[in-house]
Coordinates of C-alpha atoms in Angstrom, one line a residue:
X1 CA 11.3 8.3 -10.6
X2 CA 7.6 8.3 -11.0
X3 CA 5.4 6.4 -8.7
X4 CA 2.6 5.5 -11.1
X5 CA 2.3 4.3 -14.6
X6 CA -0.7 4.3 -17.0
X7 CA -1.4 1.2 -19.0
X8 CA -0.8 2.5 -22.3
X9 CA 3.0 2.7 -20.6
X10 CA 3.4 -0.1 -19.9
X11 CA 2.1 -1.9 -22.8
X12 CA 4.9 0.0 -24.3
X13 CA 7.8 -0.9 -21.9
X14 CA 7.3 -5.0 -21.4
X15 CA 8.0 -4.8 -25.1
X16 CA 10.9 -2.7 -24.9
X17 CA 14.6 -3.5 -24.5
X18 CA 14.5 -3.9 -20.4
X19 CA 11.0 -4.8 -19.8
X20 CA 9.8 -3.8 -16.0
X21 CA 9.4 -7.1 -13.7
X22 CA 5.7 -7.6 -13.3
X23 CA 3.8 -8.3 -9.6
X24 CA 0.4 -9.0 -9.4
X25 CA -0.7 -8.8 -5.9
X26 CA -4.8 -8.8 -6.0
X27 CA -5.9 -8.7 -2.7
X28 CA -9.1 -7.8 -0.7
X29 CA -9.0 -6.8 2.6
X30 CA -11.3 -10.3 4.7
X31 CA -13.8 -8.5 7.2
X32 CA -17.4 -10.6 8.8
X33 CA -19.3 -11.9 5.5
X34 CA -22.1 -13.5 5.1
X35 CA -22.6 -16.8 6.2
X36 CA -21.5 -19.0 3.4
X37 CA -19.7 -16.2 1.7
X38 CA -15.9 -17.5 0.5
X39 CA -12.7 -15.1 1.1
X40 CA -11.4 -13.5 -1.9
X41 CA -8.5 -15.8 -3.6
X42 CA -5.7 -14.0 -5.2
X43 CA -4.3 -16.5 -6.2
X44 CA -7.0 -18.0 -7.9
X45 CA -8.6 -14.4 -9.8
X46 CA -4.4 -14.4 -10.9
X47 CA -4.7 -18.1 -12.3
X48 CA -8.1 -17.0 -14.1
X49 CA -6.3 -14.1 -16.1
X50 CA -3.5 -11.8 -15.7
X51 CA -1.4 -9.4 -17.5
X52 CA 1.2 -11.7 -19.6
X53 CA 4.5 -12.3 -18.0
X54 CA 3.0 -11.1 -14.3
X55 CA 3.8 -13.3 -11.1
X56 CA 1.9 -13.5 -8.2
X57 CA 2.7 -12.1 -4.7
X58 CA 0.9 -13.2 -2.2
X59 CA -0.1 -9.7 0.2
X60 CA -0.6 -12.1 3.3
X61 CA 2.5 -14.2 2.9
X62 CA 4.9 -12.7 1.1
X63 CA 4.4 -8.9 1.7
X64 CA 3.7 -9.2 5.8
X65 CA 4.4 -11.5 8.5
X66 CA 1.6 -13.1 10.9
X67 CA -0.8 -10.9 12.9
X68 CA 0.4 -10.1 16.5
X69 CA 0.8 -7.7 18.9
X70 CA 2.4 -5.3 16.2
X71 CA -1.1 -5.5 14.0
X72 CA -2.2 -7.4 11.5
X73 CA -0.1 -7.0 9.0
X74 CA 3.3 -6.2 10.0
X75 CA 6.8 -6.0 8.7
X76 CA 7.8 -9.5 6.8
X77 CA 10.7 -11.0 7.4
X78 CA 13.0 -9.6 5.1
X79 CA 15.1 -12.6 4.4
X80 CA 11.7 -14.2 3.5
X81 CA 10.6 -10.9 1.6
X82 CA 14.0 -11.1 -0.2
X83 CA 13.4 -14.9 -1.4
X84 CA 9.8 -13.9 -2.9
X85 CA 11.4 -10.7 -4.7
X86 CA 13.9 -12.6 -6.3
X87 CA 11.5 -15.6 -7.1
X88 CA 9.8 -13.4 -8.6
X89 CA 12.3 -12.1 -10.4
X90 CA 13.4 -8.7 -8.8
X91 CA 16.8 -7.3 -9.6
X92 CA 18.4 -4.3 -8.7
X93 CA 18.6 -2.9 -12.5
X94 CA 15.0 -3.7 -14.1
X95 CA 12.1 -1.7 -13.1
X96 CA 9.1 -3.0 -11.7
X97 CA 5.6 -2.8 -11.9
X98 CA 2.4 -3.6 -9.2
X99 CA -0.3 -4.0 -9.5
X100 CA -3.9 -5.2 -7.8
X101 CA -7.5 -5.9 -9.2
X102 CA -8.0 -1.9 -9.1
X103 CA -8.2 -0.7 -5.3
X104 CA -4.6 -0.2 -5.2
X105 CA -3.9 -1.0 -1.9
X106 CA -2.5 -4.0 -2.1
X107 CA 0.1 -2.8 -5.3
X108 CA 1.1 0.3 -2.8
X109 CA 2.4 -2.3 -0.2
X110 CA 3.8 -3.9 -2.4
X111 CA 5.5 -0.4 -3.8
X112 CA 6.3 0.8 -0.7
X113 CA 8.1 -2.3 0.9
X114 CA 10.4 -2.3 -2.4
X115 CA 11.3 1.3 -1.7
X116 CA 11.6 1.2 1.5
X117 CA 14.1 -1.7 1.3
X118 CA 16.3 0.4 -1.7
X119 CA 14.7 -0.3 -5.0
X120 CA 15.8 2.3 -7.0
X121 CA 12.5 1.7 -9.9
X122 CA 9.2 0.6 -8.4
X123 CA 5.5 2.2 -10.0
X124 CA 2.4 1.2 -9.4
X125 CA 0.1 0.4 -12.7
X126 CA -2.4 3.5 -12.3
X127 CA -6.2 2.1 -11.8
X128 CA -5.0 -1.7 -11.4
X129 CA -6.2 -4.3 -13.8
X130 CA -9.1 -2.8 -14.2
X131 CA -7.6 -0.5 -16.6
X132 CA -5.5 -2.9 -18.6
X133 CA -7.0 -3.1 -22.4
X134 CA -4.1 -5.5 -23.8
X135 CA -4.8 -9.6 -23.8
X136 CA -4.7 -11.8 -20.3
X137 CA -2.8 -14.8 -19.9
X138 CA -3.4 -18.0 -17.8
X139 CA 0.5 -19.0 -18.8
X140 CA 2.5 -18.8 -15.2
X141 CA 5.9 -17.6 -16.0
X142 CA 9.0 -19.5 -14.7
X143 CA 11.6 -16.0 -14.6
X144 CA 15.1 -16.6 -13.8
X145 CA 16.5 -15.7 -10.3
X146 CA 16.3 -12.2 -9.4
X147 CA 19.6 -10.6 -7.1
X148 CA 17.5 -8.2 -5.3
X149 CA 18.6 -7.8 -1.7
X150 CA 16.8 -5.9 0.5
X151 CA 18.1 -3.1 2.4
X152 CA 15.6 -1.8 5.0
X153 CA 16.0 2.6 5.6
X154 CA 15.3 4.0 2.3
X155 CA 12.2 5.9 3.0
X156 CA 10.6 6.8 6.4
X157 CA 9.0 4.2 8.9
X158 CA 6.7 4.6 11.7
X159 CA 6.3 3.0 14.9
X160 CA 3.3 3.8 17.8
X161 CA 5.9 6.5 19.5
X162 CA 7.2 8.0 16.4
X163 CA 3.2 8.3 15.1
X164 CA 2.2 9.7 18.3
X165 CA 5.1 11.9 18.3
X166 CA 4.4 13.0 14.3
X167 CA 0.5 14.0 15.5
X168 CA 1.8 16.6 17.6
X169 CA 4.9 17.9 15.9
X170 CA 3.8 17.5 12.1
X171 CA 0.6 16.1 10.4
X172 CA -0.7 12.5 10.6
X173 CA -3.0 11.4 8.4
X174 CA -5.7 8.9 9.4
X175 CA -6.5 6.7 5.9
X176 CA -9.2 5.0 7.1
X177 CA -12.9 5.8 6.1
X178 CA -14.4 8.7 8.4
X179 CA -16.4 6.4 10.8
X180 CA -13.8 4.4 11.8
X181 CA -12.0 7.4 12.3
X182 CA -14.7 9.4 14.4
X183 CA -15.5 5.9 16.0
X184 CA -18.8 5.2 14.9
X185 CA -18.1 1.5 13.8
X186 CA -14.8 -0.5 14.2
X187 CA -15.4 -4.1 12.3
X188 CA -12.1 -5.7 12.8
X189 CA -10.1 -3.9 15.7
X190 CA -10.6 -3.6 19.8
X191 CA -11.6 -0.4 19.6
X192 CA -13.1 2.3 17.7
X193 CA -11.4 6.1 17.1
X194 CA -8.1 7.4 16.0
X195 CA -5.1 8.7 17.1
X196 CA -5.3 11.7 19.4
X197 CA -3.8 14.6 16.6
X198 CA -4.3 12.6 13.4
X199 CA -6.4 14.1 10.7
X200 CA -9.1 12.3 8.8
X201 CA -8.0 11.7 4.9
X202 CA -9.5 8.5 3.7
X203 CA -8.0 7.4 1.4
X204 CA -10.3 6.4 -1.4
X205 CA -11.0 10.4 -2.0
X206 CA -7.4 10.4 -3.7
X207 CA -9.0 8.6 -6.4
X208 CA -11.9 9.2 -9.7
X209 CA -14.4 6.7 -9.8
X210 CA -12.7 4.8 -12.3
X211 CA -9.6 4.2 -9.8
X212 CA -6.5 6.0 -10.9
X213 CA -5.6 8.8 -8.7
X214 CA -6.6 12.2 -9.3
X215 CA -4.2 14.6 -11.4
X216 CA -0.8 15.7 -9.0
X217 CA -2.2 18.9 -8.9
X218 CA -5.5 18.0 -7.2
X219 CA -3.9 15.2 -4.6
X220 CA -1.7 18.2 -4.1
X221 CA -4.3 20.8 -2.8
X222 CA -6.0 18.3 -1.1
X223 CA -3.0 17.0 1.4
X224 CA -2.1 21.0 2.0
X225 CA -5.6 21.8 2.7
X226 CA -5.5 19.4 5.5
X227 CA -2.3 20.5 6.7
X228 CA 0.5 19.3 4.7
X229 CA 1.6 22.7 3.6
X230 CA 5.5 21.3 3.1
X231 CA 6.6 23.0 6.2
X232 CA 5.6 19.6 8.6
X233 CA 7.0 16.0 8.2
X234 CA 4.2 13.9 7.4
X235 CA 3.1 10.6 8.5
X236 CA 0.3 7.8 7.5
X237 CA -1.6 5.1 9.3
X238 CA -5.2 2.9 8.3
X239 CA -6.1 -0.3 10.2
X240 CA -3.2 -2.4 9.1
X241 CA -0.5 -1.0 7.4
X242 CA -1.9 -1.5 3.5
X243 CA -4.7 1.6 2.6
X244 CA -1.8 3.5 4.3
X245 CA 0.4 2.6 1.9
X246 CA -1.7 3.5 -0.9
X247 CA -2.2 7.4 0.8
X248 CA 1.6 7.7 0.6
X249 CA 1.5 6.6 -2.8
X250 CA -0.7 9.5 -3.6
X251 CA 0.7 11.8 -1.8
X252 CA 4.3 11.0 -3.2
X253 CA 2.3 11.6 -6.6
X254 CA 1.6 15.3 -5.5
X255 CA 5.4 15.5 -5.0
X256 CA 4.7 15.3 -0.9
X257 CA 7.0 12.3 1.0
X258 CA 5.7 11.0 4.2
X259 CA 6.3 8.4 6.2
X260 CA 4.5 4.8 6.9
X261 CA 3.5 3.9 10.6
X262 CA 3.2 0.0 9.6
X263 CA 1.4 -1.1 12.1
X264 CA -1.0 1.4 11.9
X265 CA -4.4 1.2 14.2
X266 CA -4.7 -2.8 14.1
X267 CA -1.5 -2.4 16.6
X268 CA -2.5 0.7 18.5
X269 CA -6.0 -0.1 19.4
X270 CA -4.5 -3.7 20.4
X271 CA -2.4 -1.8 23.6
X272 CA -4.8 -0.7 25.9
X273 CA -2.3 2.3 27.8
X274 CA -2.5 3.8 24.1
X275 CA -5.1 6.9 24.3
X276 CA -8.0 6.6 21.7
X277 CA -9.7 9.4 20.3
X278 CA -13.5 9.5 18.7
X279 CA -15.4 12.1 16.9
X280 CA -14.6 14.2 14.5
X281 CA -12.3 17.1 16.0
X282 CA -8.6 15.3 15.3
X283 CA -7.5 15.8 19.2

């Protein structure tokens, strides 16, 4: 199974004989804006336009549960992840297809909670909306029930211990742009820094400027130059669980698994006998 899809694709495949289930989960990660400034609104960009036959997921809802003590976007309840999966129309025996306005981050949450919960077909469309050429439609589709039930266990999950442990014993990746890493500004949580042992591998260097990730071959070279020669188990954090998601998307595109610490540095920073570490050298 491929993790990716281009658009030409799947123009191709919603008109072939078992069409993938479409999400669209736009999303935009809410920081301190300007005074007067609105929040981005899924929802409403999805109502404007979107790729014919998608639904709409909702990233905050429907793909996490409420901010707490295990960061801000933790696990969702899976009975409740369940209902919006087979609103939308998930089944165990139809691919599916994310994607966002072109970031990314938000599809691979979206990718990674189906496989980590046993779907067996789950891509994420390759540079997002963005890169869609076919028509958009403001029609919201009504699919019939979907029978997907989720099984949590299929692919690896992190907690605070097991990341800490994974710094030490393997490689753990740090997502998040390089200041926040080295520390030099936090803008949502406690505390600025990173995990003592986890490398810096922002994300957004797995991908050209036009969005879609960078050929297998390239991600590839990247992730072992920073340690993930296939020797170590590999793990992935960010601030909450959702650019993480989107690292382990590319580096399960240059053939490399790793594992998602969910809760990521929204829930680390948040407990205070957690060690923090700031600059640039990883310990």
């Amino acid at each position: 199974m491929k993790a990716i899809i281009t658009a030409t694709r799947l123009a191709h495949d919603l008109n072939g004989d078992n069409p993938p289930v479409l999400l669209d989960v736009r999303w935009q990660l809410s920081v301190v804006k300007a005074a007067g400034a609105p929040d981005f609104d899924g929802r409403a960009q999805y109502a404007a336009g979107h790729i014919p036959g998608a639904v709409f997921v909702d990233l905050d809802k429907e793909l996490a549960s409420a901010p707490g003590e295990r960061g801000r976007h933790p696990l969702p309840d899976l009975a409740e992840f369940g209902t919006a999966m087979r609103r939308a129309g998930v089944t165990a025996t139809r691919p599916v297809v994310v994607y966002d306005g072109g970031q990314g981050w938000a599809a691979a949450r979206a990718w990674w909670l189906l496989r980590w919960t046993g779907h067996p077909d789950v891509r994420v469309l390759d540079g997002g909306l963005a890169a869609w050429e076919g028509p958009l439609s403001t029609d919201v589709p009504a699919p019939a029930e979907g029978d997907f039930e989720p099984v949590p266990g299929a692919v690896d999950l992190l907690d605070a211990d097991g990341a800490a442990a994974l710094a030490r014993s393997g490689v753990l990746f740090d997502a998040r742009a390089g200041e926040r890493y080295r520390g030099d500004v936090e803008p949502i949580d406690r505390a600025g820094g990173h995990i003592p042992g986890a490398v810096s591998a922002p994300t957004n260097e797995n991908v050209g400027p036009d969005g879609r990730f960078l050929p297998a071959e390239e991600l590839r070279a990247r992730f072992t130059a920073l340690g993930a020669s296939g020797e170590a188990e590999v793990g992935v954090y960010c601030g909450s669980g959702v650019s993480a998601a989107h690292e382990v998307l590319a580096l399960a595109v240059a053939g490399i698994p790793a594992a998602l610490y969910v809760g990521s540095w929204s829930e680390w920073s948040s407990d205070l006998s957690r060690p923090v570490a700031v600059g640039p050298d990883p310990q």
